[in-house]
Short mmCIF file of C-alpha atoms and ligand atoms in Angstrom, two decimals:
data_model
loop_
_atom_site.label_atom_id
_atom_site.label_comp_id
_atom_site.label_asym_id
_atom_site.label_seq_id
_atom_site.Cartn_x
_atom_site.Cartn_y
_atom_site.Cartn_z
CA MET A 1 20.26 2.15 8.99
CA ARG A 2 17.52 -0.39 8.15
CA ARG A 3 15.24 1.05 5.49
CA ALA A 4 12.09 -0.80 4.40
CA LEU A 5 9.75 -0.25 1.50
CA TYR A 6 6.00 -0.90 1.60
CA PRO A 7 4.64 -0.75 -1.97
CA GLY A 8 1.08 -0.85 -3.21
CA SER A 9 -1.68 0.79 -5.21
CA PHE A 10 -3.40 2.28 -2.13
CA ASP A 11 -6.55 3.17 -4.09
CA PRO A 12 -7.39 4.16 -1.38
CA VAL A 13 -5.34 3.41 1.76
CA THR A 14 -7.34 1.24 4.18
CA MET A 15 -7.07 0.50 7.91
CA GLY A 16 -5.49 -2.81 6.86
CA HIS A 17 -2.68 -0.89 5.17
CA MET A 18 -2.41 1.41 8.21
CA ASP A 19 -2.04 -1.60 10.50
CA ILE A 20 0.90 -2.84 8.40
CA ILE A 21 2.42 0.66 8.25
CA ARG A 22 2.22 1.12 12.05
CA ARG A 23 3.60 -2.30 12.91
CA GLY A 24 6.14 -2.37 10.07
CA SER A 25 7.48 1.11 10.77
CA SER A 26 8.19 0.14 14.41
CA MET A 27 10.64 -2.50 13.13
CA PHE A 28 12.78 -0.30 10.89
CA ASP A 29 14.64 2.99 11.11
CA LYS A 30 13.01 4.33 7.96
CA PHE A 31 9.82 3.08 6.36
CA VAL A 32 8.98 4.26 2.85
CA VAL A 33 5.39 3.81 1.69
CA ALA A 34 5.48 3.81 -2.11
CA VAL A 35 2.47 4.20 -4.39
CA LEU A 36 2.80 2.52 -7.78
CA LEU A 37 2.16 4.75 -10.76
CA ASN A 38 0.63 2.21 -13.10
CA PRO A 39 -0.50 3.63 -16.46
CA SER A 40 -2.33 0.40 -17.34
CA LYS A 41 -4.75 0.74 -14.40
CA ASP A 42 -7.67 3.16 -14.16
CA PRO A 43 -7.63 4.13 -10.47
CA LEU A 44 -10.42 5.93 -8.61
CA PHE A 45 -7.92 8.33 -7.02
CA SER A 46 -5.08 10.07 -8.83
CA ILE A 47 -1.53 9.38 -7.74
CA GLU A 48 -1.40 12.83 -6.07
CA GLU A 49 -4.59 12.11 -4.11
CA ARG A 50 -3.34 8.70 -2.98
CA VAL A 51 0.00 10.12 -1.83
CA CYS A 52 -1.80 12.98 -0.06
CA MET A 53 -4.22 10.63 1.78
CA LEU A 54 -1.31 8.46 2.90
CA LYS A 55 0.69 11.47 4.11
CA GLU A 56 -2.29 12.68 6.15
CA ALA A 57 -2.83 9.21 7.64
CA CYS A 58 0.87 8.81 8.54
CA VAL A 59 1.38 12.27 10.01
CA ASP A 60 1.99 10.87 13.53
CA LEU A 61 4.58 8.34 12.34
CA PRO A 62 7.89 10.24 12.17
CA ASN A 63 9.98 7.56 10.45
CA VAL A 64 7.43 7.02 7.68
CA SER A 65 7.70 8.82 4.34
CA VAL A 66 5.37 8.55 1.37
CA ASP A 67 6.49 8.57 -2.24
CA CYS A 68 5.41 7.25 -5.63
CA PHE A 69 7.28 5.22 -8.20
CA ARG A 70 6.97 3.82 -11.69
CA GLY A 71 8.69 0.82 -13.21
CA LEU A 72 10.19 -2.13 -11.40
CA LEU A 73 9.81 -2.29 -7.65
CA VAL A 74 13.31 -3.64 -7.12
CA SER A 75 14.85 -0.77 -9.11
CA TYR A 76 13.01 1.68 -6.89
CA ALA A 77 14.05 -0.25 -3.75
CA GLU A 78 17.69 0.04 -4.78
CA GLN A 79 17.21 3.71 -5.68
CA VAL A 80 15.95 4.55 -2.16
CA GLY A 81 18.41 2.22 -0.42
CA ALA A 82 15.76 -0.18 0.94
CA SER A 83 17.02 -3.66 1.83
CA VAL A 84 13.58 -4.97 2.76
CA ILE A 85 10.21 -5.01 0.97
CA VAL A 86 7.27 -5.36 3.37
CA LYS A 87 4.06 -7.05 2.24
CA GLY A 88 0.88 -7.68 4.22
CA LEU A 89 -0.81 -11.09 4.07
CA ARG A 90 -4.54 -11.27 4.79
CA ALA A 91 -5.13 -14.91 3.97
CA VAL A 92 -3.50 -17.96 2.42
CA SER A 93 -5.03 -16.89 -0.90
CA ASP A 94 -2.70 -13.84 -0.89
CA PHE A 95 0.33 -16.03 -0.39
CA ASP A 96 0.66 -17.68 -3.82
CA TYR A 97 0.81 -14.37 -5.65
CA GLU A 98 3.00 -12.68 -3.06
CA LEU A 99 5.46 -15.56 -2.98
CA GLN A 100 5.75 -15.44 -6.77
CA GLN A 101 6.48 -11.70 -6.59
CA ALA A 102 9.01 -12.24 -3.79
CA HIS A 103 10.84 -14.85 -5.88
CA PHE A 104 10.76 -12.60 -8.94
CA ASN A 105 12.07 -9.62 -6.99
CA ARG A 106 14.83 -11.66 -5.37
CA GLN A 107 15.92 -12.93 -8.77
CA PHE A 108 16.53 -9.36 -9.89
CA ALA A 109 17.77 -7.93 -6.59
CA PRO A 110 19.32 -10.65 -4.37
CA ASN A 111 20.18 -8.05 -1.72
CA VAL A 112 16.55 -7.04 -1.22
CA ASP A 113 14.50 -9.36 0.99
CA THR A 114 10.73 -9.59 1.21
CA VAL A 115 9.21 -9.73 4.69
CA PHE A 116 5.56 -10.73 5.14
CA LEU A 117 3.46 -9.38 7.98
CA ALA A 118 0.17 -11.07 8.82
CA THR A 119 -2.55 -8.45 8.95
CA ASP A 120 -4.59 -8.07 12.06
CA ALA A 121 -7.41 -10.65 11.94
CA GLN A 122 -10.06 -7.94 12.08
CA ASN A 123 -8.74 -6.54 8.78
CA SER A 124 -8.49 -9.87 7.00
CA PHE A 125 -11.56 -9.17 4.83
CA LEU A 126 -10.54 -5.63 3.95
CA SER A 127 -9.30 -4.46 0.55
CA SER A 128 -9.25 -1.20 -1.39
CA SER A 129 -11.53 -2.68 -4.04
CA LEU A 130 -14.11 -3.67 -1.41
CA VAL A 131 -13.97 -0.17 0.08
CA ARG A 132 -14.53 1.38 -3.37
CA GLU A 133 -17.46 -0.92 -4.03
CA VAL A 134 -19.13 -0.30 -0.64
CA ALA A 135 -18.71 3.46 -1.09
CA ARG A 136 -20.07 3.34 -4.66
CA LEU A 137 -23.14 1.46 -3.44
CA GLY A 138 -23.78 4.03 -0.73
CA GLY A 139 -22.59 1.94 2.25
CA SER A 140 -20.60 3.32 5.16
CA VAL A 141 -16.82 2.94 5.09
CA GLU A 142 -16.32 4.52 8.54
CA GLY A 143 -13.68 2.56 10.40
CA LEU A 144 -12.49 0.80 7.25
CA VAL A 145 -10.34 3.70 6.04
CA PRO A 146 -8.69 6.71 7.74
CA ALA A 147 -11.09 9.61 8.46
CA GLY A 148 -9.69 11.81 5.67
CA VAL A 149 -10.32 9.05 3.14
CA VAL A 150 -14.01 8.77 4.16
CA GLN A 151 -14.48 12.44 3.23
CA ARG A 152 -12.61 12.11 -0.06
CA LEU A 153 -14.59 9.03 -1.04
CA GLN A 154 -17.83 10.87 -0.34
CA GLY A 155 -16.66 13.82 -2.43
CA LYS A 156 -15.47 11.60 -5.26
CA LEU A 157 -18.60 9.43 -5.44
CA ALA A 158 -21.28 12.02 -4.63
CA PRO A 159 -23.91 12.05 -7.37
CA ARG A 160 -23.42 14.98 -9.74
CA GLU A 161 -26.28 17.13 -11.07
O1 PNS B 201 -1.59 -2.87 -3.84
P1 PNS B 201 -1.22 -3.79 -4.97
O2 PNS B 201 -1.89 -3.37 -6.25
O3 PNS B 201 -1.46 -5.23 -4.63
O4 PNS B 201 0.37 -3.61 -5.17
C1 PNS B 201 1.06 -4.36 -6.15
C2 PNS B 201 2.51 -3.89 -6.28
C3 PNS B 201 2.58 -2.39 -6.55
C4 PNS B 201 3.26 -4.16 -5.00
C5 PNS B 201 3.13 -4.69 -7.45
O5 PNS B 201 2.27 -4.65 -8.55
C6 PNS B 201 4.50 -4.18 -7.88
O6 PNS B 201 5.46 -4.38 -7.21
N1 PNS B 201 4.54 -3.50 -9.04
C7 PNS B 201 5.74 -2.87 -9.56
C8 PNS B 201 6.17 -3.48 -10.89
C9 PNS B 201 7.07 -4.66 -10.66
O7 PNS B 201 8.12 -4.58 -10.11
N2 PNS B 201 6.58 -5.84 -11.10
C10 PNS B 201 7.27 -7.06 -10.91
C11 PNS B 201 7.08 -7.61 -9.51
S1 PNS B 201 6.08 -9.01 -9.61
#
């Protein structure tokens, strides 16, 4: 059984991520989307919220599961029996960093390969940080994130009395 791992911060999941999840999951028997629990970052959404938004967005993808992890990615990949790490590439500027990570991960886990998927061109500008900024500034994020995320962003960023 070919099991792949798609890791990220997903703060929050975007339509760019969903494009990679849909296309990536069609290539493997099992596709694990894994949210990094990173204590050194100060995310907008809690780990529970990010996992929940991903689960809602992936409900129609039967071979996709959503989990969270802490520590080294390759240790988690081995723990869940994933032989492939999937990464999305939006632009050449992503490649330097991603290639460095792929080399690092391969050094520690030679049996785990990294596979890059080019994002759909229409998502090439899209990132979680851009979505957070647009939402914070009162812009519309409809179509940039799954519907459930639009609502959660509005709830999270609504001005409080
Ligand atoms: O969505 P992001 O923030 O670009 O995802 C980055 C992620 C989670 C894929 C990366 O930071 C990662 O793999 N972190 C786990 C810790 C680790 O293994 N670090 C060494 C790999 S360079």
